[in-house]
C-alpha cells in the first residue's frame, strides 16, 4: 500500500486537488483528483475504474464473489494488478477490457492517454513493434445464436526487468513492458512499478511545463534526485 497517492505518493491533499479514496470492497487505492483524471469529485462514494467495473459486473451477474474477481485484472505494462488502474485501448473493438497503471503510462515514453483530462483510456498501440512483442490470444465461445471473438494484447519489451531478475522472479521479468535507465549509455531496463518500489523514479523539470518522467537504475540513481512512491 502506498503512503498517500498511488501515483505521486504525496500524502497531502488540497482544495483544488483533493486526495480521494476508493470506496470499493477491500480496495486501498488513494489518488489525487489531478493524478487520476477525476473530472469532478462526487459528494458521495467514489470508485476507481477497476472497482467500478467489478461492481458493474457483480450487478450483471447476480452478486458474483468480488474478492475472487478483485485479483483478476492485471496491468498490461507490468506484472502487477493492485494500484491505480485505467482501461486501455487493447480491446476497445473486441469487447474486452485491458488495464494499465496510471504511473506505468506516465513513465513508458510511447504510451499516452486518449483524453489527457480524464486520463482514459491508456493508449498502448503507439509502442513500436521493434521494441515490443504483441501477443494476440483469440478465444472463441458459443452463445445462443452466434460466435464471438475475444482478443487480448500483451506488450512485452524484448529485454527483461533487471530488478525482477535480481529478486529471482524470471517469469515476472518478461511480463509487461520496461522503461530504460535515463543515464546515457546504460542498458538496464525495468518495470515502472519495480522502480517505484525501489525509489528510482524521477520528475526532471518538475514545476515547469516540460516535465520529464524518467528513472534510473540503482547504480545511477545515487547521482540523480529520485523519489520513492512505495
CSV table of C-alpha atoms in Angstrom, one decimal:
chain,number,residue,atom,x,y,z
A,1,UNK,CA,0.0,0.0,0.0
A,2,UNK,CA,1.4,3.4,-1.0
A,3,UNK,CA,1.8,6.1,1.6
A,4,UNK,CA,-0.6,8.6,0.0
A,5,UNK,CA,-1.5,9.0,-3.6
A,6,UNK,CA,-0.8,5.8,-5.7
A,7,UNK,CA,0.6,8.0,-8.5
A,8,UNK,CA,2.7,10.7,-6.9
A,9,UNK,CA,3.0,9.3,-3.3
A,10,UNK,CA,2.2,12.7,-1.7
A,11,UNK,CA,0.1,12.2,1.4
A,12,UNK,CA,-1.3,15.8,1.3
A,13,UNK,CA,-4.5,16.9,-0.4
A,14,UNK,CA,-5.6,20.4,-1.3
A,15,UNK,CA,-9.0,22.1,-2.0
A,16,UNK,CA,-8.1,22.4,-5.7
A,17,UNK,CA,-6.6,18.8,-5.9
A,18,UNK,CA,-8.0,16.7,-3.1
A,19,UNK,CA,-6.8,13.2,-2.2
A,20,UNK,CA,-9.7,10.8,-3.0
A,21,UNK,CA,-10.1,7.3,-1.5
A,22,UNK,CA,-11.8,4.5,-3.4
A,23,UNK,CA,-14.9,3.0,-1.6
A,24,UNK,CA,-14.6,-0.3,-3.4
A,25,UNK,CA,-14.6,-3.6,-1.4
A,26,UNK,CA,-11.1,-4.1,0.2
A,27,UNK,CA,-9.6,-1.5,-2.2
A,28,UNK,CA,-6.8,0.6,-0.9
A,29,UNK,CA,-6.5,3.0,-3.9
A,30,UNK,CA,-6.0,6.7,-3.0
A,31,UNK,CA,-5.3,9.2,-5.7
A,32,UNK,CA,-5.3,13.0,-6.2
A,33,UNK,CA,-8.0,14.2,-8.4
A,34,UNK,CA,-5.4,15.5,-10.9
A,35,UNK,CA,-3.2,12.5,-10.7
A,36,UNK,CA,-6.1,10.1,-11.8
A,37,UNK,CA,-8.0,12.4,-14.1
A,38,UNK,CA,-11.1,12.7,-12.0
A,39,UNK,CA,-13.1,15.4,-13.7
A,40,UNK,CA,-15.4,16.0,-10.7
A,41,UNK,CA,-15.1,14.5,-7.3
A,42,UNK,CA,-18.6,13.2,-6.2
A,43,UNK,CA,-20.0,14.2,-2.9
A,44,UNK,CA,-20.8,10.6,-2.0
A,45,UNK,CA,-19.0,7.3,-2.8
A,46,UNK,CA,-16.2,7.2,-5.4
A,47,UNK,CA,-14.8,4.1,-7.1
A,48,UNK,CA,-11.6,3.7,-9.1
A,49,UNK,CA,-12.1,2.4,-12.6
A,50,UNK,CA,-11.2,-1.1,-11.6
A,51,UNK,CA,-13.8,-1.3,-8.8
A,52,UNK,CA,-16.4,0.5,-10.8
A,53,UNK,CA,-16.0,-2.2,-13.5
A,54,UNK,CA,-16.1,-5.0,-10.9
A,55,UNK,CA,-19.2,-3.7,-9.2
A,56,UNK,CA,-21.0,-3.3,-12.5
A,57,UNK,CA,-20.0,-6.9,-13.3
A,58,UNK,CA,-21.4,-8.1,-10.0
A,59,UNK,CA,-24.8,-6.4,-10.6
A,60,UNK,CA,-25.0,-8.1,-14.1
A,61,UNK,CA,-24.1,-11.5,-12.6
A,62,UNK,CA,-26.2,-11.5,-9.5
A,63,UNK,CA,-23.6,-10.6,-6.9
A,64,UNK,CA,-20.6,-12.8,-8.0
A,65,UNK,CA,-17.8,-13.1,-5.4
A,66,UNK,CA,-16.0,-9.7,-5.7
A,67,UNK,CA,-13.0,-11.0,-3.7
A,68,UNK,CA,-12.2,-13.6,-6.4
A,69,UNK,CA,-12.7,-11.0,-9.2
A,70,UNK,CA,-10.6,-8.4,-7.5
A,71,UNK,CA,-7.4,-10.3,-8.2
A,72,UNK,CA,-8.1,-10.9,-11.9
A,73,UNK,CA,-7.2,-7.6,-13.6
A,74,UNK,CA,-3.5,-7.1,-14.2
A,75,UNK,CA,-1.6,-4.2,-15.7
A,76,UNK,CA,-0.6,-4.8,-19.3
A,77,UNK,CA,2.7,-2.8,-18.7
A,78,UNK,CA,3.9,-4.7,-15.6
A,79,UNK,CA,3.3,-7.9,-13.7
A,80,UNK,CA,1.1,-6.4,-11.0
A,81,UNK,CA,-2.7,-5.7,-10.6
A,82,UNK,CA,-3.0,-3.6,-7.5
A,83,UNK,CA,-3.0,0.2,-7.6
A,84,UNK,CA,-4.5,3.0,-9.6
A,85,UNK,CA,-5.5,1.3,-12.9
A,86,UNK,CA,-7.2,2.7,-16.0
A,87,UNK,CA,-8.7,1.0,-19.0
A,88,UNK,CA,-6.5,0.5,-22.1
A,89,UNK,CA,-7.3,0.6,-25.8
A,90,UNK,CA,-6.3,-3.1,-26.3
A,91,UNK,CA,-9.8,-4.5,-26.6
A,92,UNK,CA,-11.9,-1.5,-27.5
A,93,UNK,CA,-13.0,-3.0,-30.8
A,94,UNK,CA,-13.2,-6.5,-29.4
A,95,UNK,CA,-15.5,-6.0,-26.4
A,96,UNK,CA,-12.9,-6.8,-23.7
A,97,UNK,CA,-11.2,-4.6,-21.1
A,98,UNK,CA,-7.5,-4.2,-20.6
A,99,UNK,CA,-5.8,-2.4,-17.8
A,100,UNK,CA,-2.7,-0.3,-17.1
A,101,UNK,CA,-1.4,1.6,-14.1
A,102,UNK,CA,-1.5,5.4,-14.5
A,103,UNK,CA,2.1,5.5,-13.2
A,104,UNK,CA,3.2,3.0,-15.8
A,105,UNK,CA,1.5,5.0,-18.6
A,106,UNK,CA,3.3,8.2,-17.4
A,107,UNK,CA,6.8,6.7,-17.5
A,108,UNK,CA,6.7,4.5,-20.6
A,109,UNK,CA,7.5,7.1,-23.3
A,110,UNK,CA,5.4,5.6,-26.1
A,111,UNK,CA,2.3,5.3,-24.0
A,112,UNK,CA,-0.2,8.1,-23.9
A,113,UNK,CA,-3.8,8.9,-22.7
A,114,UNK,CA,-6.7,9.1,-25.1
A,115,UNK,CA,-8.1,12.0,-23.1
A,116,UNK,CA,-5.4,14.0,-21.2
A,117,UNK,CA,-8.0,15.4,-18.8
A,118,UNK,CA,-9.8,12.1,-17.8
A,119,UNK,CA,-6.6,10.1,-18.5
A,120,UNK,CA,-8.7,7.5,-20.1
A,121,UNK,CA,-8.2,5.2,-22.0
A,122,UNK,CA,-4.5,4.4,-21.9
A,123,UNK,CA,-3.2,4.1,-25.5
A,124,UNK,CA,-0.8,1.3,-26.0
A,125,UNK,CA,-0.8,0.9,-29.7
A,126,UNK,CA,1.9,3.5,-30.3
A,127,UNK,CA,4.6,1.3,-28.7
A,128,UNK,CA,6.8,0.5,-31.8
A,129,UNK,CA,6.9,-3.1,-32.9
A,130,UNK,CA,10.7,-3.2,-32.8
A,131,UNK,CA,10.6,-2.6,-29.1
A,132,UNK,CA,7.8,-4.9,-28.2
A,133,UNK,CA,6.3,-8.3,-29.0
A,134,UNK,CA,2.5,-8.3,-29.3
A,135,UNK,CA,0.7,-11.5,-28.4
A,136,UNK,CA,-2.9,-11.8,-29.5
A,137,UNK,CA,-4.9,-14.6,-27.9
A,138,UNK,CA,-8.2,-15.4,-29.7
A,139,UNK,CA,-10.9,-17.1,-27.6
A,140,UNK,CA,-14.0,-18.3,-29.4
A,141,UNK,CA,-17.0,-19.1,-27.4
A,142,UNK,CA,-20.6,-20.1,-28.3
A,143,UNK,CA,-23.6,-18.1,-27.3
A,144,UNK,CA,-27.2,-18.9,-28.0
A,145,UNK,CA,-27.2,-17.9,-31.7
A,146,UNK,CA,-23.7,-16.7,-32.6
A,147,UNK,CA,-20.0,-17.0,-32.2
A,148,UNK,CA,-18.0,-14.2,-30.8
A,149,UNK,CA,-14.3,-13.4,-30.9
A,150,UNK,CA,-12.3,-12.0,-27.9
A,151,UNK,CA,-8.7,-10.9,-28.0
A,152,UNK,CA,-6.1,-9.6,-25.6
A,153,UNK,CA,-2.9,-7.8,-26.4
A,154,UNK,CA,0.1,-8.1,-24.1
A,155,UNK,CA,3.0,-5.9,-24.7
A,156,UNK,CA,6.5,-7.1,-23.8
A,157,UNK,CA,9.8,-5.3,-24.3
A,158,UNK,CA,12.5,-7.6,-25.7
A,159,UNK,CA,14.7,-7.1,-22.6
A,160,UNK,CA,13.6,-8.4,-19.1
A,161,UNK,CA,13.3,-6.3,-16.0
A,162,UNK,CA,16.7,-6.5,-14.2
A,163,UNK,CA,15.0,-5.7,-10.8
A,164,UNK,CA,12.8,-8.8,-11.2
A,165,UNK,CA,15.8,-10.9,-12.1
A,166,UNK,CA,17.6,-9.7,-9.0
A,167,UNK,CA,14.7,-10.9,-7.0
A,168,UNK,CA,14.8,-14.3,-8.8
A,169,UNK,CA,11.4,-13.7,-10.5
A,170,UNK,CA,12.3,-14.7,-14.0
A,171,UNK,CA,8.7,-15.2,-15.2
A,172,UNK,CA,7.7,-11.7,-14.0
A,173,UNK,CA,10.8,-10.2,-15.6
A,174,UNK,CA,9.4,-11.0,-19.0
A,175,UNK,CA,5.9,-9.7,-18.4
A,176,UNK,CA,4.6,-6.2,-19.4
A,177,UNK,CA,6.9,-3.5,-20.7
A,178,UNK,CA,10.1,-1.9,-19.4
A,179,UNK,CA,11.5,1.6,-19.2
A,180,UNK,CA,15.1,2.4,-19.7
A,181,UNK,CA,17.6,3.9,-17.3
A,182,UNK,CA,17.9,7.6,-18.1
A,183,UNK,CA,21.7,7.5,-17.8
A,184,UNK,CA,23.2,7.8,-21.3
A,185,UNK,CA,24.8,4.5,-22.2
A,186,UNK,CA,23.2,2.4,-19.5
A,187,UNK,CA,21.4,-0.6,-21.0
A,188,UNK,CA,19.4,-1.6,-17.9
A,189,UNK,CA,15.7,-1.7,-18.2
A,190,UNK,CA,13.0,-2.2,-15.5
A,191,UNK,CA,9.3,-2.2,-14.9
A,192,UNK,CA,7.9,1.2,-13.7
A,193,UNK,CA,6.3,-0.3,-10.7
A,194,UNK,CA,9.5,-2.2,-9.7
A,195,UNK,CA,11.4,1.1,-9.9
A,196,UNK,CA,8.6,2.7,-8.0
A,197,UNK,CA,9.1,0.3,-5.1
A,198,UNK,CA,12.8,1.0,-5.1
A,199,UNK,CA,12.5,4.8,-5.2
A,200,UNK,CA,14.2,5.0,-8.6
A,201,UNK,CA,11.6,7.3,-10.4
A,202,UNK,CA,12.2,10.9,-11.1
A,203,UNK,CA,10.4,14.0,-12.4
A,204,UNK,CA,13.0,16.2,-14.0
A,205,UNK,CA,11.9,19.8,-14.5
A,206,UNK,CA,9.1,19.5,-12.0
A,207,UNK,CA,7.1,22.7,-11.7
A,208,UNK,CA,7.8,23.6,-15.4
A,209,UNK,CA,5.7,22.9,-18.5
A,210,UNK,CA,8.3,20.4,-19.7
A,211,UNK,CA,8.3,17.8,-17.0
A,212,UNK,CA,10.2,14.6,-18.0
A,213,UNK,CA,9.1,11.4,-16.3
A,214,UNK,CA,12.2,9.2,-16.1
A,215,UNK,CA,14.0,6.7,-13.9
A,216,UNK,CA,17.5,5.4,-13.1
A,217,UNK,CA,18.8,2.0,-12.3
A,218,UNK,CA,20.1,1.6,-8.7
A,219,UNK,CA,23.7,2.2,-9.8
A,220,UNK,CA,22.9,5.6,-11.3
A,221,UNK,CA,20.1,6.8,-9.1
A,222,UNK,CA,22.5,7.9,-6.4
A,223,UNK,CA,23.6,10.7,-8.8
A,224,UNK,CA,20.0,11.7,-9.6
A,225,UNK,CA,17.2,13.1,-7.5
A,226,UNK,CA,14.7,10.3,-7.3
A,227,UNK,CA,11.8,9.6,-5.1
A,228,UNK,CA,10.0,6.6,-3.7
A,229,UNK,CA,6.4,6.0,-4.4
A,230,UNK,CA,6.0,3.0,-2.2
